[in-house]
XYZ file of C-alpha atoms in Angstrom:
584
model
C 51.984 127.122 106.624
C 51.791 127.148 102.835
C 48.058 127.277 102.282
C 46.480 130.361 100.791
C 44.685 132.539 103.275
C 41.145 133.639 102.496
C 38.473 135.736 104.218
C 39.125 136.118 107.912
C 42.502 134.444 107.418
C 43.598 137.275 105.166
C 42.664 139.841 107.801
C 44.553 137.925 110.474
C 47.598 137.524 108.250
C 47.514 141.213 107.391
C 47.502 142.220 111.063
C 50.322 139.808 111.906
C 52.459 140.977 109.005
C 51.837 144.623 109.833
C 52.693 144.174 113.521
C 55.781 142.098 112.766
C 56.881 144.591 110.132
C 56.507 147.573 112.448
C 58.294 145.857 115.321
C 61.053 144.538 113.107
C 61.612 147.928 111.542
C 62.171 149.733 114.822
C 64.247 146.912 116.306
C 66.446 146.491 113.267
C 67.071 150.214 112.936
C 68.237 150.261 116.520
C 70.511 147.240 116.133
C 72.167 148.289 112.888
C 72.607 151.912 113.732
C 71.500 152.815 110.213
C 72.711 156.211 109.111
C 69.429 157.138 107.408
C 66.789 159.275 109.070
C 63.137 160.053 108.567
C 60.805 157.608 106.860
C 59.657 156.731 103.340
C 56.593 154.497 103.781
C 56.083 151.942 101.034
C 52.765 150.056 101.120
C 52.773 146.768 99.232
C 49.776 144.479 98.740
C 50.616 140.902 97.771
C 48.741 137.676 97.150
C 48.568 135.850 100.503
C 50.804 132.934 99.463
C 53.729 135.175 98.475
C 53.296 137.902 101.108
C 55.425 136.187 103.821
C 58.371 135.780 101.438
C 58.195 139.418 100.362
C 57.901 140.626 103.964
C 60.976 138.588 104.940
C 62.947 140.065 102.042
C 61.790 143.564 103.000
C 62.809 143.001 106.646
C 66.257 141.869 105.559
C 66.623 144.913 103.333
C 65.536 147.281 106.090
C 67.932 145.608 108.534
C 70.842 146.490 106.251
C 69.891 150.154 105.986
C 67.255 150.477 103.281
C 67.236 154.127 102.296
C 66.571 156.577 99.477
C 68.814 159.646 99.478
C 69.472 159.255 103.210
C 65.823 158.720 104.169
C 64.923 155.375 105.726
C 62.505 153.131 103.828
C 59.766 151.412 105.788
C 58.007 148.630 103.886
C 54.678 147.280 105.100
C 53.371 144.217 103.290
C 49.662 143.452 103.360
C 48.395 139.980 102.440
C 45.458 140.749 100.148
C 43.444 138.584 97.801
C 44.108 139.762 94.265
C 40.419 140.186 93.485
C 39.978 142.614 96.391
C 42.827 144.870 95.276
C 41.611 144.633 91.673
C 38.185 145.880 92.789
C 39.777 148.846 94.570
C 41.978 149.716 91.566
C 39.007 149.362 89.213
C 36.959 151.730 91.356
C 39.749 154.286 91.418
C 40.290 154.205 87.660
C 36.684 153.785 86.518
C 37.099 150.269 85.152
C 34.469 147.534 84.961
C 35.507 143.969 85.812
C 32.897 141.303 85.106
C 32.042 139.323 88.217
C 34.236 141.364 90.561
C 31.788 143.956 91.822
C 32.663 146.971 93.913
C 35.448 147.259 96.450
C 34.558 147.467 100.110
C 34.334 150.932 101.577
C 37.605 150.431 103.464
C 39.598 149.144 100.469
C 42.615 151.229 99.473
C 45.121 150.934 96.670
C 48.762 150.279 97.616
C 51.963 151.765 96.232
C 53.067 148.402 94.855
C 50.854 145.458 94.035
C 51.962 141.848 93.550
C 48.822 139.993 92.409
C 49.010 136.314 91.593
C 48.671 136.900 87.853
C 49.258 139.498 85.161
C 45.798 138.704 83.845
C 44.491 141.104 86.496
C 46.498 143.916 84.907
C 45.233 142.976 81.439
C 41.636 142.903 82.624
C 41.909 146.297 84.290
C 43.254 147.892 81.127
C 40.733 146.253 78.802
C 37.967 146.928 81.330
C 38.208 150.668 80.854
C 41.108 151.745 83.083
C 42.863 153.467 80.204
C 45.010 155.529 82.571
C 46.068 152.448 84.517
C 49.668 151.971 83.402
C 51.667 150.355 86.216
C 55.431 150.454 86.140
C 57.823 147.500 86.135
C 55.435 144.530 85.845
C 58.233 141.958 85.936
C 57.474 138.566 87.424
C 58.941 137.765 90.853
C 57.619 134.204 91.226
C 55.812 131.508 89.327
C 53.320 128.731 89.982
C 52.063 126.581 87.095
C 48.330 126.037 86.789
C 47.558 122.318 87.042
C 44.512 120.084 87.109
C 44.278 118.695 90.647
C 42.790 115.220 91.087
C 42.557 112.798 93.995
C 45.304 110.286 93.302
C 42.926 107.292 92.805
C 41.010 109.257 90.141
C 44.220 110.299 88.395
C 45.529 106.731 88.502
C 42.345 105.569 86.815
C 43.165 107.894 83.912
C 46.679 106.460 83.512
C 48.608 108.904 85.680
C 51.549 109.196 86.256
C 52.600 107.268 83.121
C 50.020 109.102 81.013
C 48.422 112.510 81.271
C 45.034 113.233 79.674
C 44.691 116.126 77.246
C 42.410 119.137 77.663
C 40.144 117.586 75.036
C 39.985 114.348 77.052
C 38.935 116.235 80.178
C 36.451 118.319 78.221
C 34.883 115.155 76.856
C 34.773 113.684 80.349
C 32.934 116.611 81.929
C 30.521 117.349 79.064
C 29.699 113.817 77.850
C 30.524 111.504 80.742
C 29.349 111.130 84.325
C 32.457 109.885 86.124
C 34.346 113.180 86.421
C 32.921 115.726 88.837
C 34.577 118.986 87.883
C 34.864 122.073 90.045
C 36.356 125.518 89.579
C 36.761 128.710 91.576
C 34.775 131.450 89.837
C 37.146 132.475 86.994
C 36.026 136.094 87.155
C 37.536 136.227 90.651
C 40.331 133.652 90.506
C 43.349 133.701 88.182
C 44.000 129.940 88.248
C 40.379 129.254 87.355
C 40.557 131.801 84.546
C 43.765 130.297 83.177
C 42.206 126.836 83.018
C 39.018 128.231 81.510
C 41.072 129.768 78.698
C 42.663 126.379 78.025
C 39.367 124.487 78.126
C 37.498 126.899 75.873
C 40.395 126.763 73.412
C 40.138 122.964 73.419
C 36.385 123.238 72.919
C 36.853 125.515 69.920
C 39.385 123.172 68.335
C 37.201 120.097 68.743
C 33.907 121.733 67.818
C 34.001 121.440 64.060
C 31.578 124.038 62.733
C 29.761 124.854 65.952
C 32.333 126.586 68.126
C 29.840 128.614 70.164
C 27.738 125.588 71.086
C 30.795 123.601 72.204
C 32.188 126.521 74.182
C 28.867 127.196 75.886
C 28.595 123.504 76.772
C 32.026 123.607 78.408
C 31.149 126.726 80.407
C 27.891 125.267 81.666
C 29.514 121.964 82.622
C 32.098 123.775 84.740
C 29.528 126.150 86.188
C 27.670 123.315 87.903
C 30.656 122.770 90.198
C 31.803 126.330 90.743
C 32.721 127.805 94.119
C 33.110 131.408 95.143
C 36.113 130.708 97.389
C 39.170 128.491 97.021
C 38.753 126.986 100.478
C 35.172 125.957 99.646
C 36.318 124.207 96.489
C 39.143 122.172 98.022
C 36.799 121.131 100.843
C 34.871 119.151 98.216
C 37.781 116.773 97.594
C 37.325 113.340 99.281
C 38.045 113.250 103.012
C 37.903 109.482 103.212
C 39.609 106.786 101.168
C 36.590 104.521 100.717
C 35.517 104.069 97.099
C 32.007 105.474 97.581
C 33.283 108.748 99.051
C 35.854 109.126 96.292
C 33.217 108.501 93.617
C 30.845 111.145 95.001
C 33.408 113.818 95.861
C 35.052 116.416 93.637
C 37.280 114.623 91.153
C 39.058 117.451 89.318
C 39.651 121.172 89.621
C 42.139 123.681 88.211
C 44.443 124.952 90.939
C 47.945 126.309 91.152
C 50.900 124.045 91.845
C 51.278 125.889 95.131
C 47.698 124.974 96.079
C 48.428 121.275 95.572
C 51.659 121.475 97.581
C 49.838 123.250 100.406
C 46.948 120.750 100.375
C 49.225 117.698 100.461
C 51.368 119.226 103.197
C 48.417 118.772 105.544
C 48.592 114.982 105.020
C 44.993 114.462 103.845
C 43.549 110.912 103.640
C 43.828 111.101 99.854
C 46.584 113.313 98.413
C 46.048 115.303 95.255
C 47.866 114.557 92.023
C 48.956 117.564 89.973
C 48.412 116.996 86.254
C 50.576 119.194 84.042
C 48.620 119.371 80.800
C 49.829 120.591 77.430
C 49.505 123.124 76.053
C 50.364 124.581 79.430
C 47.804 127.101 80.672
C 48.991 130.579 81.579
C 50.964 130.279 84.815
C 50.489 132.463 87.853
C 53.375 134.882 87.380
C 53.173 137.347 90.324
C 53.992 140.647 88.564
C 55.639 143.435 90.557
C 53.316 146.297 89.583
C 54.290 149.778 90.713
C 51.005 151.639 90.644
C 50.727 154.988 88.830
C 51.114 158.273 90.647
C 54.024 157.496 92.991
C 56.445 160.289 93.708
C 60.098 159.799 92.673
C 61.224 158.886 96.210
C 58.675 156.082 96.550
C 59.492 154.914 93.044
C 63.125 154.587 94.070
C 62.095 152.698 97.204
C 59.976 150.349 95.110
C 62.930 149.667 92.829
C 65.171 149.000 95.814
C 62.782 146.384 97.152
C 62.354 144.801 93.727
C 66.103 144.281 93.471
C 65.874 142.165 96.645
C 63.339 139.844 95.020
C 65.720 138.400 92.467
C 68.256 136.878 94.827
C 68.947 133.242 95.718
C 67.808 133.970 99.270
C 64.419 135.078 97.959
C 64.197 131.951 95.789
C 64.612 129.846 98.934
C 61.933 131.895 100.692
C 59.587 131.246 97.776
C 60.341 127.521 97.940
C 59.239 127.491 101.582
C 55.891 128.874 100.376
C 55.529 126.298 97.607
C 56.406 128.786 94.869
C 58.993 128.764 92.099
C 61.267 131.605 91.100
C 60.233 133.730 88.136
C 62.238 131.629 85.668
C 60.509 128.402 86.699
C 63.379 127.085 88.802
C 63.013 126.438 92.504
C 65.017 126.970 95.645
C 66.079 124.668 98.431
C 63.355 122.729 100.205
C 60.800 122.953 97.387
C 58.381 119.990 97.525
C 57.753 119.341 93.847
C 54.611 117.318 93.096
C 55.113 114.056 91.239
C 55.448 114.756 87.518
C 56.354 118.417 87.992
C 58.447 119.671 85.061
C 62.061 120.026 86.107
C 63.654 123.461 85.898
C 66.373 121.934 83.751
C 63.763 120.701 81.282
C 63.121 124.225 80.076
C 60.056 125.204 82.015
C 57.942 127.777 80.148
C 58.799 131.342 81.004
C 56.294 133.545 82.823
C 54.605 136.455 81.178
C 57.063 139.002 79.838
C 58.105 141.930 82.003
C 57.607 144.613 79.368
C 53.855 144.665 79.746
C 51.088 142.254 80.702
C 49.780 142.029 77.137
C 53.147 140.691 75.920
C 52.868 137.361 77.638
C 50.743 135.471 75.146
C 47.312 136.411 76.515
C 45.191 138.223 73.952
C 43.200 140.857 75.903
C 40.247 140.438 73.545
C 40.143 136.654 74.004
C 40.476 137.111 77.756
C 37.543 139.512 77.817
C 35.414 137.183 75.689
C 36.037 134.241 78.006
C 35.309 136.268 81.149
C 32.100 137.764 79.787
C 30.987 134.424 78.360
C 31.410 132.844 81.770
C 29.530 135.660 83.494
C 26.583 135.361 81.152
C 26.280 131.593 81.347
C 26.504 131.485 85.134
C 24.159 134.279 86.132
C 20.399 134.501 85.919
C 18.993 137.677 84.482
C 15.873 139.400 83.265
C 16.533 141.614 80.274
C 14.700 143.696 77.718
C 16.624 144.183 74.480
C 15.603 147.310 72.538
C 16.931 147.769 68.981
C 16.909 150.947 66.899
C 15.186 150.520 63.514
C 15.310 154.163 62.385
C 16.217 154.791 58.758
C 19.927 155.233 59.451
C 20.179 151.622 60.641
C 19.887 150.694 56.947
C 23.437 151.913 56.426
C 25.654 149.139 55.107
C 28.718 147.952 57.005
C 31.592 147.211 54.586
C 33.435 145.135 57.219
C 30.354 142.868 57.478
C 30.134 142.084 53.746
C 27.612 144.819 53.185
C 25.146 143.789 55.888
C 23.203 146.699 57.357
C 23.714 148.025 60.865
C 20.377 146.500 61.828
C 21.391 143.099 60.478
C 24.719 143.199 62.319
C 22.902 144.152 65.527
C 20.377 141.326 65.141
C 23.222 138.861 64.546
C 24.908 140.049 67.763
C 21.644 139.594 69.660
C 21.311 136.072 68.242
C 24.846 135.261 69.416
C 24.029 136.491 72.911
C 20.764 134.561 72.972
C 22.633 131.294 72.458
C 24.641 131.883 75.638
C 21.654 132.347 77.946
C 20.318 129.255 79.645
C 16.639 128.657 80.300
C 16.758 130.375 83.694
C 16.905 133.764 81.941
C 13.909 135.904 81.053
C 14.193 138.000 77.876
C 12.068 140.328 75.802
C 12.590 142.178 72.507
C 11.416 145.616 71.363
C 12.224 147.753 68.328
C 11.942 151.540 68.084
C 12.145 154.534 65.739
C 9.288 157.082 65.451
C 5.564 156.434 65.091
C 6.283 152.728 64.875
C 3.038 151.553 66.473
C 0.418 154.224 65.922
C 1.743 157.242 67.830
C 4.146 155.133 69.862
C 7.821 155.146 68.941
C 8.363 151.522 69.986
C 6.811 148.133 69.359
C 7.007 144.961 71.383
C 8.033 141.936 69.317
C 8.291 139.533 72.273
C 7.324 140.371 75.837
C 9.727 139.639 78.705
C 9.307 135.995 79.590
C 11.229 132.827 80.451
C 13.551 131.556 77.751
C 12.443 128.037 78.572
C 9.098 128.909 76.976
C 9.952 131.458 74.284
C 13.469 130.903 72.943
C 12.109 129.888 69.536
C 9.765 132.884 69.475
C 12.683 135.238 70.057
C 14.725 133.590 67.320
C 11.810 133.978 64.900
C 11.392 137.643 65.888
C 14.970 138.726 65.171
C 14.473 138.825 61.363
C 11.757 141.433 62.013
C 14.459 143.877 63.106
C 14.251 145.826 59.846
C 14.771 149.600 59.563
C 11.795 151.791 58.712
C 12.743 154.044 55.810
C 12.481 157.738 56.574
C 11.881 157.227 60.290
C 13.809 159.029 62.988
C 15.109 158.150 66.465
C 12.426 158.375 69.143
C 14.840 157.636 71.959
C 13.376 159.455 74.949
C 9.862 158.003 74.855
C 11.274 154.524 74.258
C 13.701 154.653 77.182
C 10.983 155.728 79.614
C 8.555 153.072 78.413
C 11.227 150.348 78.606
C 12.218 151.448 82.096
C 8.626 151.254 83.300
C 8.178 147.834 81.680
C 11.208 146.334 83.412
C 10.371 148.024 86.703
C 6.786 146.748 86.698
C 7.949 143.152 86.476
C 11.097 143.543 88.592
C 12.291 140.271 90.111
C 14.602 139.809 93.124
C 17.695 137.655 92.787
C 18.274 138.672 89.162
C 19.982 141.456 87.260
C 16.990 143.370 85.861
C 18.266 145.231 82.828
C 17.587 147.108 79.617
C 20.100 146.880 76.769
C 19.362 149.440 74.054
C 21.136 149.611 70.682
C 21.111 152.857 68.716
C 23.111 154.636 66.026
C 21.747 158.113 66.724
C 20.362 160.527 69.269
C 16.847 161.654 70.038
C 15.411 163.602 67.126
C 12.451 165.947 66.826
C 9.428 163.928 67.784
C 6.230 166.021 67.914
C 4.415 165.296 71.137
C 7.321 163.322 72.526
C 9.249 163.811 75.754
C 11.913 166.446 76.157
C 15.276 165.483 77.594
C 14.558 167.388 80.802
C 11.219 165.631 81.250
C 12.746 162.198 80.639
C 15.519 162.746 83.177
C 13.015 164.052 85.704
C 10.818 160.971 85.238
C 13.768 158.574 85.581
C 14.808 160.330 88.793
C 11.268 159.997 90.116
C 10.924 156.330 89.204
C 14.279 154.998 90.353
C 14.228 152.769 93.400
C 17.461 151.799 95.146
C 15.743 148.712 96.530
C 14.813 147.590 93.020
C 17.680 148.714 90.765
C 17.473 148.535 87.000
C 20.632 148.276 84.946
C 20.338 150.629 81.951
C 22.907 149.857 79.257
C 23.347 151.668 75.944
C 25.331 150.330 72.993
C 25.954 153.203 70.596
C 26.986 152.635 66.985
C 28.739 155.284 64.901
C 29.634 158.948 65.189
C 26.086 160.313 65.489
C 25.556 158.964 68.989
C 25.449 161.581 71.745
C 27.427 159.909 74.550
C 26.652 162.656 77.038
C 22.930 162.259 76.395
C 23.109 158.525 77.078
C 25.236 158.915 80.214
C 22.779 161.411 81.659
C 20.007 158.816 81.346
C 22.100 156.163 83.083
C 22.859 158.574 85.907
C 19.254 159.677 86.360
C 18.026 156.083 86.354
C 20.181 155.207 89.350
C 23.674 154.961 87.853
C 23.567 151.195 87.417
C 24.613 150.339 83.905
C 26.854 151.975 81.365
C 27.417 153.394 77.913
C 29.435 151.587 75.250
C 30.258 153.380 71.999
C 31.861 151.879 68.900
C 32.595 153.303 65.470
C 32.788 149.788 64.014
C 29.434 147.966 64.084
C 31.191 144.610 63.777
C 32.422 145.128 67.360
C 28.972 145.184 68.887
C 28.839 141.420 69.392
C 31.738 141.522 71.829
C 30.447 144.754 73.369
C 27.042 143.173 73.937
C 28.581 140.242 75.797
C 30.608 142.576 77.965
C 27.609 144.806 78.646
C 25.264 142.023 79.734
C 27.943 140.404 81.863
C 27.929 143.471 84.119
C 26.512 142.824 87.575
C 25.247 146.081 88.920
C 28.428 148.011 88.185
C 27.809 151.757 88.553
C 27.703 153.557 85.232
C 29.998 156.409 84.395
């Protein structure tokens, strides 16, 4: 069976593979009379569609005496969704992955990981896992990302003689009504993310002067047909050949070539066409990632197994699973979809093996697309609080002399454009003695964007530093926390995002640090969490001070520090795309 296994299917597949592996290992050792002794356990987690091929290769290797320095190697392959392993690795290395959330309490990290895409490795590194530096990383298989369409829909667009462009599809889903697009949440699915990169690139190229508006339109159009699970998405394709059913069902979705092969193998009433668009989106490349911290013996075992994954026999095993070899060629029995690029036609190579960031995916662009998606597809309630102390008047040479306050307001305006009307937002400013004896002033109270978007846009120019004022941070944080808590709403991320370029300064009559932390501890409510996020600008920010507030407030949120104020736009998008990730 070629189809990808999800949910309970993954658990069942894992148990079967583990039992088969254990039984095979003991039986094969007995039959071959291997001269090795002892045991080197090697735990490998692989995307469900490639796990059977890797387990078969491992069994063959063990049957011929797999050993390291005379010690027998025992390989156990676990079929694991890439997003689940990514969550476990992120938790272990302190990374934040937008949309992924926390790993389950039973999740463990393997010795070797073969996710479906190197984009997972890029996201982990750019998400804060600085110490995450897996070895090897070479591709062991490949599956192009295609646009899957019911054949009657594809035929109506000229397929197979003609293939629409990304711009054509973008126009169809944002301007027309005939194409019903779907996507698996790109924050949790590599094929969806690959297609999202291609579509947002097409949007930017066709946008003229308004790139952000076009990109946001594309994200929102796709978001209306999103699914959390692959199996839920493909279930939306037509199950009957009558014209009415076809017209009302899902008419296009980015999937892997392997997904289309697996779907059509079940002989559905209407097969799927695989459209290979150009420029080709980033393929699923199945990197062989040896996770950090392995001892030399396990490292040698991992290398021994890897050597078995480059053989012709392994290529044939991949073909049986609907997968290509790493170079884009395929083995015997591969059921290529109509229009599939031939291996002899120079199929694009997978991502390079000398590091996931060498394969043509810019980590910064990847992060922007992921965070943009997260923001446009979630509903939140947020209070933005901006520092207007005297130091925020400092000019930023990289921003053509704009002040820190002006750069911050511009970043807030950029973020505002991404939020749809389901959001609720408010805006405060703070320094010292800004409103009588109060260190903060409300410019716009927290309310629905549907009613006050224009008011917020008009308020942003009022973010002007107060000459000679200082940073009344503690009183402001407590007041903002109480404000968000008093209006807390279920079903949303209730958050505070505070921008500052300093630390709390002497403020006669104001809170002490100890008193603030004590109050946050007293007020926090695990049933009504508040995400406290700080964006610090420059060298005068006290990171430890900010982290202590996040911790005392319940640990939901984070601290982001940059020396370059021009970075805060991207940092803001990343910060508000967080979904209850524990702060560090």
